[in-house]
PDB file of C-alpha atoms in Angstrom:
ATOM      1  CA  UNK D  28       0.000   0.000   0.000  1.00 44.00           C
ATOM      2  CA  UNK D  29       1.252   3.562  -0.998  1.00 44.00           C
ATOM      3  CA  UNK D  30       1.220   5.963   1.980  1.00 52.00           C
ATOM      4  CA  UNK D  31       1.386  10.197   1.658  1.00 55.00           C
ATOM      5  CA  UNK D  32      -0.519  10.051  -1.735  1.00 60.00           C
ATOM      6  CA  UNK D  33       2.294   8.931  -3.902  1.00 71.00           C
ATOM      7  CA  UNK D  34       1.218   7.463  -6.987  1.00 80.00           C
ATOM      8  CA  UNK D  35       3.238   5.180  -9.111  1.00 84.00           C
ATOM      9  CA  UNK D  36       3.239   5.335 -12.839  1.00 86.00           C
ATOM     10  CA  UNK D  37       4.544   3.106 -15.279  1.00 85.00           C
ATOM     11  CA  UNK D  38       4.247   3.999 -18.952  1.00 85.00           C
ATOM     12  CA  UNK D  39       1.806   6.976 -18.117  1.00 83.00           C
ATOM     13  CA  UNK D  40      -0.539   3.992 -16.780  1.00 83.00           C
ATOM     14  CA  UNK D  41      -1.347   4.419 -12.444  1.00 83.00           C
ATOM     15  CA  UNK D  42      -0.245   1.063 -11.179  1.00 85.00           C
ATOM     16  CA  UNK D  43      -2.613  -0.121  -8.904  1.00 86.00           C
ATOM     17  CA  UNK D  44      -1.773   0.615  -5.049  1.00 85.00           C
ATOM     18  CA  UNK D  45      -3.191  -2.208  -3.666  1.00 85.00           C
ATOM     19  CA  UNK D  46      -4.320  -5.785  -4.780  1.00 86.00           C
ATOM     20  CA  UNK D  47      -6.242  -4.676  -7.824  1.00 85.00           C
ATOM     21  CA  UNK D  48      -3.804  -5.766 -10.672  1.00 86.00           C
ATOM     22  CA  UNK D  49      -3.438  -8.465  -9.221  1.00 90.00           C
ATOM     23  CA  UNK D  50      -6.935  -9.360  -8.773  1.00 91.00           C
ATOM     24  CA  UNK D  51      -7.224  -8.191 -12.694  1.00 92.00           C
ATOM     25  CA  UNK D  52      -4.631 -10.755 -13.695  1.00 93.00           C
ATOM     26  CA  UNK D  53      -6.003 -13.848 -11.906  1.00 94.00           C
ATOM     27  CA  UNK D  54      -9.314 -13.000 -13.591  1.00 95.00           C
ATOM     28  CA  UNK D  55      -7.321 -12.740 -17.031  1.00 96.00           C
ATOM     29  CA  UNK D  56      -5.189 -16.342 -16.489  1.00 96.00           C
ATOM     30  CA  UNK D  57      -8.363 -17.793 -15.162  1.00 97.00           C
ATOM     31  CA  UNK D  58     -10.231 -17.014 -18.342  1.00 97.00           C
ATOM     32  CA  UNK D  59      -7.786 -17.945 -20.391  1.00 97.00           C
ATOM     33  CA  UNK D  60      -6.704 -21.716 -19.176  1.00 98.00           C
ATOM     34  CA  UNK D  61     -10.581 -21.968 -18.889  1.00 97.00           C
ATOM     35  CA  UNK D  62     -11.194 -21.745 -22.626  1.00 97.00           C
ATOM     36  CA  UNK D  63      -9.610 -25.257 -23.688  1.00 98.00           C
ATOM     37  CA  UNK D  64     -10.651 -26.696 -20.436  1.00 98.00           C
ATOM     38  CA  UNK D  65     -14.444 -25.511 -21.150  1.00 97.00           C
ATOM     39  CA  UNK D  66     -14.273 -27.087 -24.601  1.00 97.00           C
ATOM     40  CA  UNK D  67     -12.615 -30.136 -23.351  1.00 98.00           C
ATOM     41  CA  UNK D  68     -15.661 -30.032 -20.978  1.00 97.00           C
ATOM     42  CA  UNK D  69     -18.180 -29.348 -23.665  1.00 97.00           C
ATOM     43  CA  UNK D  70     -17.183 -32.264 -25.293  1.00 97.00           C
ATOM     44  CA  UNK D  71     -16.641 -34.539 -22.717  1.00 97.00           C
ATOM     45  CA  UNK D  72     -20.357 -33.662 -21.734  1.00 97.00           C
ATOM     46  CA  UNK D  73     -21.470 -34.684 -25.348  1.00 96.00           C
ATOM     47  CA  UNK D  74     -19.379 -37.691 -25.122  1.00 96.00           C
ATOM     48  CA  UNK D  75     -20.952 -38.686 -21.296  1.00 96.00           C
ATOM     49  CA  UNK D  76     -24.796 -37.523 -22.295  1.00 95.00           C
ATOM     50  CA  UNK D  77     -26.924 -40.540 -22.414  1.00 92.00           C
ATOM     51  CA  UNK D  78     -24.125 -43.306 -21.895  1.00 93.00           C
ATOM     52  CA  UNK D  79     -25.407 -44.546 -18.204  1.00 94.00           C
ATOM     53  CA  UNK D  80     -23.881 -45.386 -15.062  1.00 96.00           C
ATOM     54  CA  UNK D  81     -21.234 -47.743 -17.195  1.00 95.00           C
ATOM     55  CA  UNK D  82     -19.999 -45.196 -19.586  1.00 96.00           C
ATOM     56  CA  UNK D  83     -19.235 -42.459 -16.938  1.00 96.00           C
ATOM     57  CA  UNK D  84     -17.565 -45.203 -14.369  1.00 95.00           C
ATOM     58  CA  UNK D  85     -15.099 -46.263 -17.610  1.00 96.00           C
ATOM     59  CA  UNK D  86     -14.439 -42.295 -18.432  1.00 97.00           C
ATOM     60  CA  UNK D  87     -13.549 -41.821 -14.905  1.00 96.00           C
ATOM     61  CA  UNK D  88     -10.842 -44.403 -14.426  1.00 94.00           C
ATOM     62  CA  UNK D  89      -8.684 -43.104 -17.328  1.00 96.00           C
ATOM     63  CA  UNK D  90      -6.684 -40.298 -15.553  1.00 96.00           C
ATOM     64  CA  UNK D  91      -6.142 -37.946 -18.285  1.00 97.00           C
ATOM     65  CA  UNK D  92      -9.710 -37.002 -17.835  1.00 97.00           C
ATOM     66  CA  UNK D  93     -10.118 -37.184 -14.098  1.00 97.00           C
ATOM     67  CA  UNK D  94      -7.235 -34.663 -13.851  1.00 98.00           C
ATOM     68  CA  UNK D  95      -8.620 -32.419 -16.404  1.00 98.00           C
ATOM     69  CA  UNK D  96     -11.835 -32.288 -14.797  1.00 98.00           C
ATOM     70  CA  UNK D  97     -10.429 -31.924 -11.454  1.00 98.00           C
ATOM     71  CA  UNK D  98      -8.320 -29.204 -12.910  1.00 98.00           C
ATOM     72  CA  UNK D  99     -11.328 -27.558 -14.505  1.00 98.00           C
ATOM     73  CA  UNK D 100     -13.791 -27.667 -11.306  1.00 98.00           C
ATOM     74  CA  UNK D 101     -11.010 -25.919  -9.286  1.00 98.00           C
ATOM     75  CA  UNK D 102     -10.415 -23.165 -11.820  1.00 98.00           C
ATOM     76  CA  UNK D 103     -13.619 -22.588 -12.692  1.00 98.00           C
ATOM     77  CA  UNK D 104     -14.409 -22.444  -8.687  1.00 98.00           C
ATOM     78  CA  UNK D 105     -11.770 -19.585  -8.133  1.00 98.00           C
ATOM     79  CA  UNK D 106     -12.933 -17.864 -11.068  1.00 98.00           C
ATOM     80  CA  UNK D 107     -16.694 -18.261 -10.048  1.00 98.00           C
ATOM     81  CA  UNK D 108     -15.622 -16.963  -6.474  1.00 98.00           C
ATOM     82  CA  UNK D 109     -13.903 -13.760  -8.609  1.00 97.00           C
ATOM     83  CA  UNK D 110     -16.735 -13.196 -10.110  1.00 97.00           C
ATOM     84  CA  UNK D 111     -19.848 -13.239  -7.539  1.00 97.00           C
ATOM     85  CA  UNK D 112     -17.536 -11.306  -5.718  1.00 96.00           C
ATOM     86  CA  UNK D 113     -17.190  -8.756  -8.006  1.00 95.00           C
ATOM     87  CA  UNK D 114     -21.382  -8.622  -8.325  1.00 96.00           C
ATOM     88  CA  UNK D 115     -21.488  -8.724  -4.427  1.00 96.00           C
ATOM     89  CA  UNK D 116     -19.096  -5.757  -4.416  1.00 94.00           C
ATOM     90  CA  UNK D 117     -20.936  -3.940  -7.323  1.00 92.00           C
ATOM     91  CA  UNK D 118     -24.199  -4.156  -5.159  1.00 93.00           C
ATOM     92  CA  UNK D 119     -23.558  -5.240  -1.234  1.00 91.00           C
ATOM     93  CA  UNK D 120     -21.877  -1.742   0.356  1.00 87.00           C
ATOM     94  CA  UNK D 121     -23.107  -1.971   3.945  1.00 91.00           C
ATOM     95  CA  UNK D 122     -19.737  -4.164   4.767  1.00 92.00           C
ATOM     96  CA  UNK D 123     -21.218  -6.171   7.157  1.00 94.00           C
ATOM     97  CA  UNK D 124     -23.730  -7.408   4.598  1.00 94.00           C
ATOM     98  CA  UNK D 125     -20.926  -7.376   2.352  1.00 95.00           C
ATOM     99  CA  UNK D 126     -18.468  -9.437   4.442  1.00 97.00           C
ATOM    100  CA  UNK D 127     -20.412 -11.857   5.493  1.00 97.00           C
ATOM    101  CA  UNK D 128     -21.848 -12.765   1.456  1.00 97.00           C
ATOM    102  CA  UNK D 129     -17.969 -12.352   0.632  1.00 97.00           C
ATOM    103  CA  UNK D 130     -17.699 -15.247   3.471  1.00 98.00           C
ATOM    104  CA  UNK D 131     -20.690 -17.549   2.239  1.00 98.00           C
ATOM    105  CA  UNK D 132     -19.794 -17.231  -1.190  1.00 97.00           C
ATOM    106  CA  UNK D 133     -16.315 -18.539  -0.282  1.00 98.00           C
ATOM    107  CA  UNK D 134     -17.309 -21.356   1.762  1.00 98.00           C
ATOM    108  CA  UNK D 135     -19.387 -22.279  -0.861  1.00 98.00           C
ATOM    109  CA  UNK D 136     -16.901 -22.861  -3.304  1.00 98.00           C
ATOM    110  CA  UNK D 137     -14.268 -24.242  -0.797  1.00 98.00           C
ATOM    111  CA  UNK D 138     -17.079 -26.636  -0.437  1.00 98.00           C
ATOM    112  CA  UNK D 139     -18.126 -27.744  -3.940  1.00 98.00           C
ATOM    113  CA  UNK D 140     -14.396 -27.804  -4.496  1.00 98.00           C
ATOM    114  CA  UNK D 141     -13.309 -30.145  -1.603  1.00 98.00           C
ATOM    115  CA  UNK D 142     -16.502 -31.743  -3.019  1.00 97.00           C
ATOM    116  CA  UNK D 143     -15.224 -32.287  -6.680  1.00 98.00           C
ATOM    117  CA  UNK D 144     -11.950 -33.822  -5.786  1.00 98.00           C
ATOM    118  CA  UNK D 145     -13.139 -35.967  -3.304  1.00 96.00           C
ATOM    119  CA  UNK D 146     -15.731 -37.350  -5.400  1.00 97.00           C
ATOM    120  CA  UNK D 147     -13.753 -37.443  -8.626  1.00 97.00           C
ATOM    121  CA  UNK D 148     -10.752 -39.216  -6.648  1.00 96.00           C
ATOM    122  CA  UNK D 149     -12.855 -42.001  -5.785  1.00 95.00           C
ATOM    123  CA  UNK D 150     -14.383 -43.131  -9.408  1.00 95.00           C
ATOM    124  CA  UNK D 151     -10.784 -42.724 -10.505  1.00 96.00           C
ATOM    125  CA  UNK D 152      -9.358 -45.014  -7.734  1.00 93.00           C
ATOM    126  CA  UNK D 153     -12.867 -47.266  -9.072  1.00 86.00           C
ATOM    127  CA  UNK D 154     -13.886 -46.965  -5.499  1.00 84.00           C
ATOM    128  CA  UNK D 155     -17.135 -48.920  -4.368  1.00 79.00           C
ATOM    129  CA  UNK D 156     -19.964 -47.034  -4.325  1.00 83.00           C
ATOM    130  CA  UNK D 157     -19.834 -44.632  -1.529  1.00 80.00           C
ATOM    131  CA  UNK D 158     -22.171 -45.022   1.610  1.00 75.00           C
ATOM    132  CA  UNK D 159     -19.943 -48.275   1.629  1.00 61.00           C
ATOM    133  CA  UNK D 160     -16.964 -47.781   4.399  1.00 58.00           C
ATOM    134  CA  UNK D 161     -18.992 -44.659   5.684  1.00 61.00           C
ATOM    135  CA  UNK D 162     -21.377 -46.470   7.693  1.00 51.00           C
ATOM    136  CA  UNK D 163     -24.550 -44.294   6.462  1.00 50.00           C
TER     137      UNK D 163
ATOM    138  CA  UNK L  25     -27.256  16.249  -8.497  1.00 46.00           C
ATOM    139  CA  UNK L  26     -24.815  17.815  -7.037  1.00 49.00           C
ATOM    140  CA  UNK L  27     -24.274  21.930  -6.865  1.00 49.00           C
ATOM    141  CA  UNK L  28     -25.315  23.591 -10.735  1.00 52.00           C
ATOM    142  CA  UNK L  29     -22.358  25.351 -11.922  1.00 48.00           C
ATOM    143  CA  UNK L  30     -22.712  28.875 -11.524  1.00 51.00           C
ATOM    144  CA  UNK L  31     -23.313  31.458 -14.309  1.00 50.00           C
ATOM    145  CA  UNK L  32     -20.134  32.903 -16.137  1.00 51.00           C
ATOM    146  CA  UNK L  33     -18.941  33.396 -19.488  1.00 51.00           C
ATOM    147  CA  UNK L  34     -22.156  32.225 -21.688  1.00 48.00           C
ATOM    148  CA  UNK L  35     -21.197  29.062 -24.264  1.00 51.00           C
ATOM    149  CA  UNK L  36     -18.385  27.524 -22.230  1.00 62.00           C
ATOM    150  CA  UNK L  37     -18.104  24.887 -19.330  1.00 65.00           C
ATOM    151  CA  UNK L  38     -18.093  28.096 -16.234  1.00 64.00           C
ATOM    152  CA  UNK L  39     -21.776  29.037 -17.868  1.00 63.00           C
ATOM    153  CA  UNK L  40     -23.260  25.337 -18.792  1.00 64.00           C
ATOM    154  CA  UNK L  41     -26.734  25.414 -18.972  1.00 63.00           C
ATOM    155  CA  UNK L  42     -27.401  21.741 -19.626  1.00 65.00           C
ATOM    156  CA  UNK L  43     -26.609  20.367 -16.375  1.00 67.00           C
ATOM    157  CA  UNK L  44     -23.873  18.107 -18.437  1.00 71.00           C
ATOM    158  CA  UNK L  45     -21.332  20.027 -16.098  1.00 77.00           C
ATOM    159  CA  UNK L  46     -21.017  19.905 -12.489  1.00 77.00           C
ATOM    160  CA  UNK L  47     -18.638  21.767  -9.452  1.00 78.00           C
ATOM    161  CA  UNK L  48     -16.776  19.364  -8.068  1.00 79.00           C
ATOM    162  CA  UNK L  49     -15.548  20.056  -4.772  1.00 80.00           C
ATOM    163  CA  UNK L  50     -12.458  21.269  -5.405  1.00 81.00           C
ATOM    164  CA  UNK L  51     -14.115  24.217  -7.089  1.00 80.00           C
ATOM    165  CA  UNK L  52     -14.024  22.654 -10.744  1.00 81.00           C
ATOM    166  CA  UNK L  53     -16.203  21.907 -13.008  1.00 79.00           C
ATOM    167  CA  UNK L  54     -16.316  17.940 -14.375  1.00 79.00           C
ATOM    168  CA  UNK L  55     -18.636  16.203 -17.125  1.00 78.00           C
ATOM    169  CA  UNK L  56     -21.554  14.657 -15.426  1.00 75.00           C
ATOM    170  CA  UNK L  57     -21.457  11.067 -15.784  1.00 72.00           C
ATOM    171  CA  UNK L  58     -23.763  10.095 -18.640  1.00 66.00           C
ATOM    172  CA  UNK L  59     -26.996   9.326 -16.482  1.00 66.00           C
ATOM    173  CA  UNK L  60     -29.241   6.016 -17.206  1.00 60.00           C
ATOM    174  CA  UNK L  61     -32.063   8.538 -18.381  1.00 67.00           C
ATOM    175  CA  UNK L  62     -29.709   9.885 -21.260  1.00 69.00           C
ATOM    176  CA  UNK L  63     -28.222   7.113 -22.128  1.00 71.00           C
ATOM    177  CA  UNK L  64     -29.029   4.641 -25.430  1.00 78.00           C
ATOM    178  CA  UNK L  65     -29.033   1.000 -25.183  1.00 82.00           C
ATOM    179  CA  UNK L  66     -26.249  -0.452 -26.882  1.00 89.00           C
ATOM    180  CA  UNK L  67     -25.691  -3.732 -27.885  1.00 94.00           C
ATOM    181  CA  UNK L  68     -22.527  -4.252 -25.660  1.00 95.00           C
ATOM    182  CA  UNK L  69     -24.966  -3.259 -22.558  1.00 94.00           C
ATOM    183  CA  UNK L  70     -26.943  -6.303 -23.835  1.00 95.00           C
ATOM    184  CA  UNK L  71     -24.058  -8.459 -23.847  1.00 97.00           C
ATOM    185  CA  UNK L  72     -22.317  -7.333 -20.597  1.00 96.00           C
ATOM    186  CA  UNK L  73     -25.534  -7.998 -18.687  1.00 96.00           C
ATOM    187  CA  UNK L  74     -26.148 -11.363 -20.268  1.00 97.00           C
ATOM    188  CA  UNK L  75     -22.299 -12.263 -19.698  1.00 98.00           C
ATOM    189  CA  UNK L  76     -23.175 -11.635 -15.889  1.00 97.00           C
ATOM    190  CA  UNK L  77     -26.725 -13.475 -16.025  1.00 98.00           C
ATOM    191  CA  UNK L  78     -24.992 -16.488 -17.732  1.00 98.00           C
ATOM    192  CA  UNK L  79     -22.171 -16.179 -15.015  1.00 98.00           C
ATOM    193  CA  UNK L  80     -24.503 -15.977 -12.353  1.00 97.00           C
ATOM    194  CA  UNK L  81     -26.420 -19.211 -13.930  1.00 98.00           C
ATOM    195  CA  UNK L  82     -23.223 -21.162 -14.512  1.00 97.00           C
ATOM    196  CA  UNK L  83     -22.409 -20.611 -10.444  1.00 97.00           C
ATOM    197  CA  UNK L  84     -26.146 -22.346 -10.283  1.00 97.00           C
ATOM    198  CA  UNK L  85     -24.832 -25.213 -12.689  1.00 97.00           C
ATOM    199  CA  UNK L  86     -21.861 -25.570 -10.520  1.00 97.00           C
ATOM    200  CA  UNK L  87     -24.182 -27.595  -8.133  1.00 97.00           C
ATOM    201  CA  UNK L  88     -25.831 -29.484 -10.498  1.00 97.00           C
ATOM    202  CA  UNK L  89     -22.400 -30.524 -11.943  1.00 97.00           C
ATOM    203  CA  UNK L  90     -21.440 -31.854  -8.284  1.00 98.00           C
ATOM    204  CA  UNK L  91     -24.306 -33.261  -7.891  1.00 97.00           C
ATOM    205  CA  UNK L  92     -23.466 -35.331 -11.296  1.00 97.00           C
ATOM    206  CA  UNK L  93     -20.606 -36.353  -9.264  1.00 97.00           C
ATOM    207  CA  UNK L  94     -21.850 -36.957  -6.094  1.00 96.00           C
ATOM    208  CA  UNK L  95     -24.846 -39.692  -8.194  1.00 96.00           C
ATOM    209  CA  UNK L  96     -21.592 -41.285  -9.729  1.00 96.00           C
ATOM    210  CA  UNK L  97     -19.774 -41.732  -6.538  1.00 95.00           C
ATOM    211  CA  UNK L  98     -23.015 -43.176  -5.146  1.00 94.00           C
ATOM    212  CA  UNK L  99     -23.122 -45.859  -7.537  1.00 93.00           C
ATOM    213  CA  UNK L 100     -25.688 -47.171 -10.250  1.00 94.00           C
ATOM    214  CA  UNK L 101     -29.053 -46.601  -8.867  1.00 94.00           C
ATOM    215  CA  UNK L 102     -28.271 -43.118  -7.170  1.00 95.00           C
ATOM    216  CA  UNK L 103     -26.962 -42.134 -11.388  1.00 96.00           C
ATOM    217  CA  UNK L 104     -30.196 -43.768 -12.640  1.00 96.00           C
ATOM    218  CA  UNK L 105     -32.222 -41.687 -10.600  1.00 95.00           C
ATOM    219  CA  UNK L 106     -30.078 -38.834 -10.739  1.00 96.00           C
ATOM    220  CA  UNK L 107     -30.225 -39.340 -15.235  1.00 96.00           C
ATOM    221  CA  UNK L 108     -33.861 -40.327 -14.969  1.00 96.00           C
ATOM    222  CA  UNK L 109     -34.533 -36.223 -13.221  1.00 96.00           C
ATOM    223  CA  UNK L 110     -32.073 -34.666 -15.558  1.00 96.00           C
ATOM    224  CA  UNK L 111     -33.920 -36.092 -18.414  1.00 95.00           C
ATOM    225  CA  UNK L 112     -37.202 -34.715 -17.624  1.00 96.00           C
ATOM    226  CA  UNK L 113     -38.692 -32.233 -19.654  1.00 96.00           C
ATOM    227  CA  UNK L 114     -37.649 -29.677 -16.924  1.00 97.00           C
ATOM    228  CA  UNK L 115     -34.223 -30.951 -16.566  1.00 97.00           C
ATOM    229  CA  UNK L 116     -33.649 -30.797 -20.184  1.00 97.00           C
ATOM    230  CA  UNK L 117     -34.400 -27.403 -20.367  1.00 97.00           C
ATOM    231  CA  UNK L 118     -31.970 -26.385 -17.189  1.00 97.00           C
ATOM    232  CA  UNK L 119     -29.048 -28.180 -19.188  1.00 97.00           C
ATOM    233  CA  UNK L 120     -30.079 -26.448 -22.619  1.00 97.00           C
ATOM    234  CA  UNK L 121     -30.032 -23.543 -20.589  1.00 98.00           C
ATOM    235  CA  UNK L 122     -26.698 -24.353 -18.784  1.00 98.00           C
ATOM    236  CA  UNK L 123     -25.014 -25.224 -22.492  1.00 98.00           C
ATOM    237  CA  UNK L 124     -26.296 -22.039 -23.379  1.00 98.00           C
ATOM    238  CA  UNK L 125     -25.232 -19.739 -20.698  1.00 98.00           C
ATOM    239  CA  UNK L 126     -21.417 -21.775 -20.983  1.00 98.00           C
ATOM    240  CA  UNK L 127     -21.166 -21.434 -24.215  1.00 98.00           C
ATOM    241  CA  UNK L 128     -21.775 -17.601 -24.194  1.00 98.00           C
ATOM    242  CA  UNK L 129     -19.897 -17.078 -21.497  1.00 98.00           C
ATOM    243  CA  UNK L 130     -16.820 -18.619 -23.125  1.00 98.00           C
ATOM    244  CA  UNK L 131     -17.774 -16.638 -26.501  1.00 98.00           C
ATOM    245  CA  UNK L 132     -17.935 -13.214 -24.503  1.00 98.00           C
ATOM    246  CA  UNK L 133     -15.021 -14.307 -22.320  1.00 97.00           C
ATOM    247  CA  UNK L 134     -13.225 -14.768 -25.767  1.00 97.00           C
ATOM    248  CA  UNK L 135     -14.449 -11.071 -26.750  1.00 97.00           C
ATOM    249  CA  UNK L 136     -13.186  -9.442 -23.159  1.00 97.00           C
ATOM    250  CA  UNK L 137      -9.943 -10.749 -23.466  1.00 96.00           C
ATOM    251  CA  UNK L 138      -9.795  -9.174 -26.904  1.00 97.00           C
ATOM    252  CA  UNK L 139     -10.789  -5.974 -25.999  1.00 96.00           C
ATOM    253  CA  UNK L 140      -8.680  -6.117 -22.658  1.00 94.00           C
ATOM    254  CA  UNK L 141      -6.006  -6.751 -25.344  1.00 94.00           C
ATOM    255  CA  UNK L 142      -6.740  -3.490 -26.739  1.00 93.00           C
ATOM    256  CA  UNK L 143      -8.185  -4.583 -30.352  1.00 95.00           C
ATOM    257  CA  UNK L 144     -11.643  -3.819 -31.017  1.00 94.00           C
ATOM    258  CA  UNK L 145     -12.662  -0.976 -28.982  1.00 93.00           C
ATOM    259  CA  UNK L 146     -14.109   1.193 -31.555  1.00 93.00           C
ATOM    260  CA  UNK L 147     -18.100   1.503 -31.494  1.00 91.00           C
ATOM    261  CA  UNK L 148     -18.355  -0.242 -34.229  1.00 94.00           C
ATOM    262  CA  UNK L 149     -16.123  -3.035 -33.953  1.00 96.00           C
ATOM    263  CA  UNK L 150     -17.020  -3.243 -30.684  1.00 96.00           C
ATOM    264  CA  UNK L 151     -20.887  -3.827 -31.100  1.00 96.00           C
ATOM    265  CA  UNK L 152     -19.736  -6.365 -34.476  1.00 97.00           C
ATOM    266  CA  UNK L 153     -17.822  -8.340 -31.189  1.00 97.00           C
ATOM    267  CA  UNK L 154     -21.042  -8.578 -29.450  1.00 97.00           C
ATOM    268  CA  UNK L 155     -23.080 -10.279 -31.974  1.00 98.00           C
ATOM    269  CA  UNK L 156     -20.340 -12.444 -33.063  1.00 98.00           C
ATOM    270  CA  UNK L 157     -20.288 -13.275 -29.411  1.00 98.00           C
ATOM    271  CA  UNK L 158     -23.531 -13.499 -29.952  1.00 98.00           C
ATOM    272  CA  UNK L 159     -24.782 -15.326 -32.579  1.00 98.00           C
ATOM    273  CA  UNK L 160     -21.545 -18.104 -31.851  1.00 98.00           C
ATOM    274  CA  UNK L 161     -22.778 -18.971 -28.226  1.00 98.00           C
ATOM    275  CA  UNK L 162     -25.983 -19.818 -29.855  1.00 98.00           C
ATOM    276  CA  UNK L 163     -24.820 -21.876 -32.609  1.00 98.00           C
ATOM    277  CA  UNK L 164     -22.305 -23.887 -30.436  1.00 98.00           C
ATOM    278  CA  UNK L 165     -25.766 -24.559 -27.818  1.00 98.00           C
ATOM    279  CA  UNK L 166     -27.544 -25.484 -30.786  1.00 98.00           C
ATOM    280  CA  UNK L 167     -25.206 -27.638 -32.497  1.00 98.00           C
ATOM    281  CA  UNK L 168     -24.128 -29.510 -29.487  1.00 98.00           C
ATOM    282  CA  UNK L 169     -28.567 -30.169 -28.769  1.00 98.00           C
ATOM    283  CA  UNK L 170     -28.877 -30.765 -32.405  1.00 97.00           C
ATOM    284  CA  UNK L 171     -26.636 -33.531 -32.274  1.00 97.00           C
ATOM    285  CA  UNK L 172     -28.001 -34.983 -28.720  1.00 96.00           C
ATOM    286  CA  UNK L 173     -31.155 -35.460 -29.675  1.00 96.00           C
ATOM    287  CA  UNK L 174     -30.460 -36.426 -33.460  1.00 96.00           C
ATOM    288  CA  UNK L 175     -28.323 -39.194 -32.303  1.00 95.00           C
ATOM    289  CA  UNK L 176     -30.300 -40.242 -29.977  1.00 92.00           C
ATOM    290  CA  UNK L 177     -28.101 -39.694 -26.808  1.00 93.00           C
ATOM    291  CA  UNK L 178     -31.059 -37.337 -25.707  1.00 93.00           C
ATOM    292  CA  UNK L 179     -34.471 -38.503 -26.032  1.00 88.00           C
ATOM    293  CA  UNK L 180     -37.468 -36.056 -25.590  1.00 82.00           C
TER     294      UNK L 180
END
């Protein structure tokens, strides 16, 4: 954080005093390793549509596309989180109300996230179905 | 609105009339923002809002795809049942309406990272973007349902 007022300048262009370019570059890298992965997805969706419990437990034990889709899931998470948060902070001012959505949202994803790997780790293992070992 | 400039010299900025000037605090007078009342709908409005209705949909189809997960880790019957409510009418129109808001997400996505880029910023080139952005999402979600249900992998 700059202190006194002092701007920096690079170029002519204010660089950002805080965590915004940053921010604004995660968004960008996201975006971009998310456009193969969403076509990869696309297609792996056509591919998966209509083929039964069989099809999907085969197309999860080959790893190439249990680590893509792992890979996509958790990208797509952050940049989902980067993105409600930025409608959140358009919207939400009072920061309590604002905080504590910020806090939800996050959770949420840590959640669904935690929830994708775990899941997608045990059809590639070819884990027995799950209430199996979990006594419920 | 904040404090009308005061009269001046007549015809420039000190003497605006139109209320398209105001006094800033500092004592100087700034362009109003262009106001939502004065402002014409342009087709990049239409696809920035749609880009954050599909987003906001997508984070909505994030569940659904865990729950896709979750009925595979849970073994035959739980993906039966799990295919058998995603193949209702009503589930095949969420999923048309997921492949749709995905595919013009990635289409505008495509079109923000051009323009953050710096290439097509022009009104016009900028408003061609949008319908390319457009007019791609929806040929990708129709393509991709076209060939579902003409091969049979979806059945209405």
């Amino acid at each position: 954080m700059s202190h006194h007022g002092q701007k920096a300048f690079l170029k002519g262009v204010k660089v950002s005093e805080r965590h915004g370019a940053g921010e604004w570059k995660a968004e960008r890298l996201s975006s971009l390793v998310l456009i193969p992965l969403t076509l990869w997805g696309l297609w792996s969706a056509i591919a998966l549509t209509g083929g039964g419990y069989d099809r999907a437990r085969d197309w999860f034990t080959q790893p190439v596309n249990a680590v893509l889709l792992a890979l996509t899931l958790l990208i797509a998470l952050w940049h989902m989180y980067m993105g409600l948060k930025v409608v959140i902070d358009d919207y939400i001012h009072r920061p309590a109300s604002n905080r504590t959505l910020l806090g939800l949202i996050g959770l949420i994803c840590l959640v669904l996230a935690a929830a994708s790997v775990f899941f997608i780790v045990r059809l590639a293992l070819g884990s027995a179905p799950l209430p199996a070992g979990f006594g419920f | 609105m904040s404090n009308p400039v005061p009269a001046g010299n007549p015809g420039d900025r000190e003497d605006d009339q139109s209320g398209r000037f105001v006094m800033q605090p500092n004592g100087r007078p700034r362009p109003l923002s262009p106001h939502l009342q004065v402002w014409r709908f342009h087709d990049t409005m239409w696809g920035s809002i749609l880009n954050r209705g599909a987003a906001i949909a997508m984070s909505g189809g994030a569940l659904f795809v865990v729950a896709w997960l979750a009925a595979a880790a849970f073994g035959p019957e739980a993906y039966e049942t799990f295919s058998a409510v995603m193949g209702s009418p009503i589930g095949l129109l969420v999923w048309f309406g997921l492949t749709l808001a995905s595919c013009y997400h990635l289409t505008a996505g495509i079109r923000h990272l051009v323009w953050d880029a710096g290439h097509g910023l022009t009104p016009k080139t900028s408003s061609r973007l949008t319908w390319a952005s457009f007019l791609s999402a929806v040929f990708i979600a129709f393509a991709i349902w076209g060939f579902l249900i003409g091969s049979g992998r979806v059945a209405l």
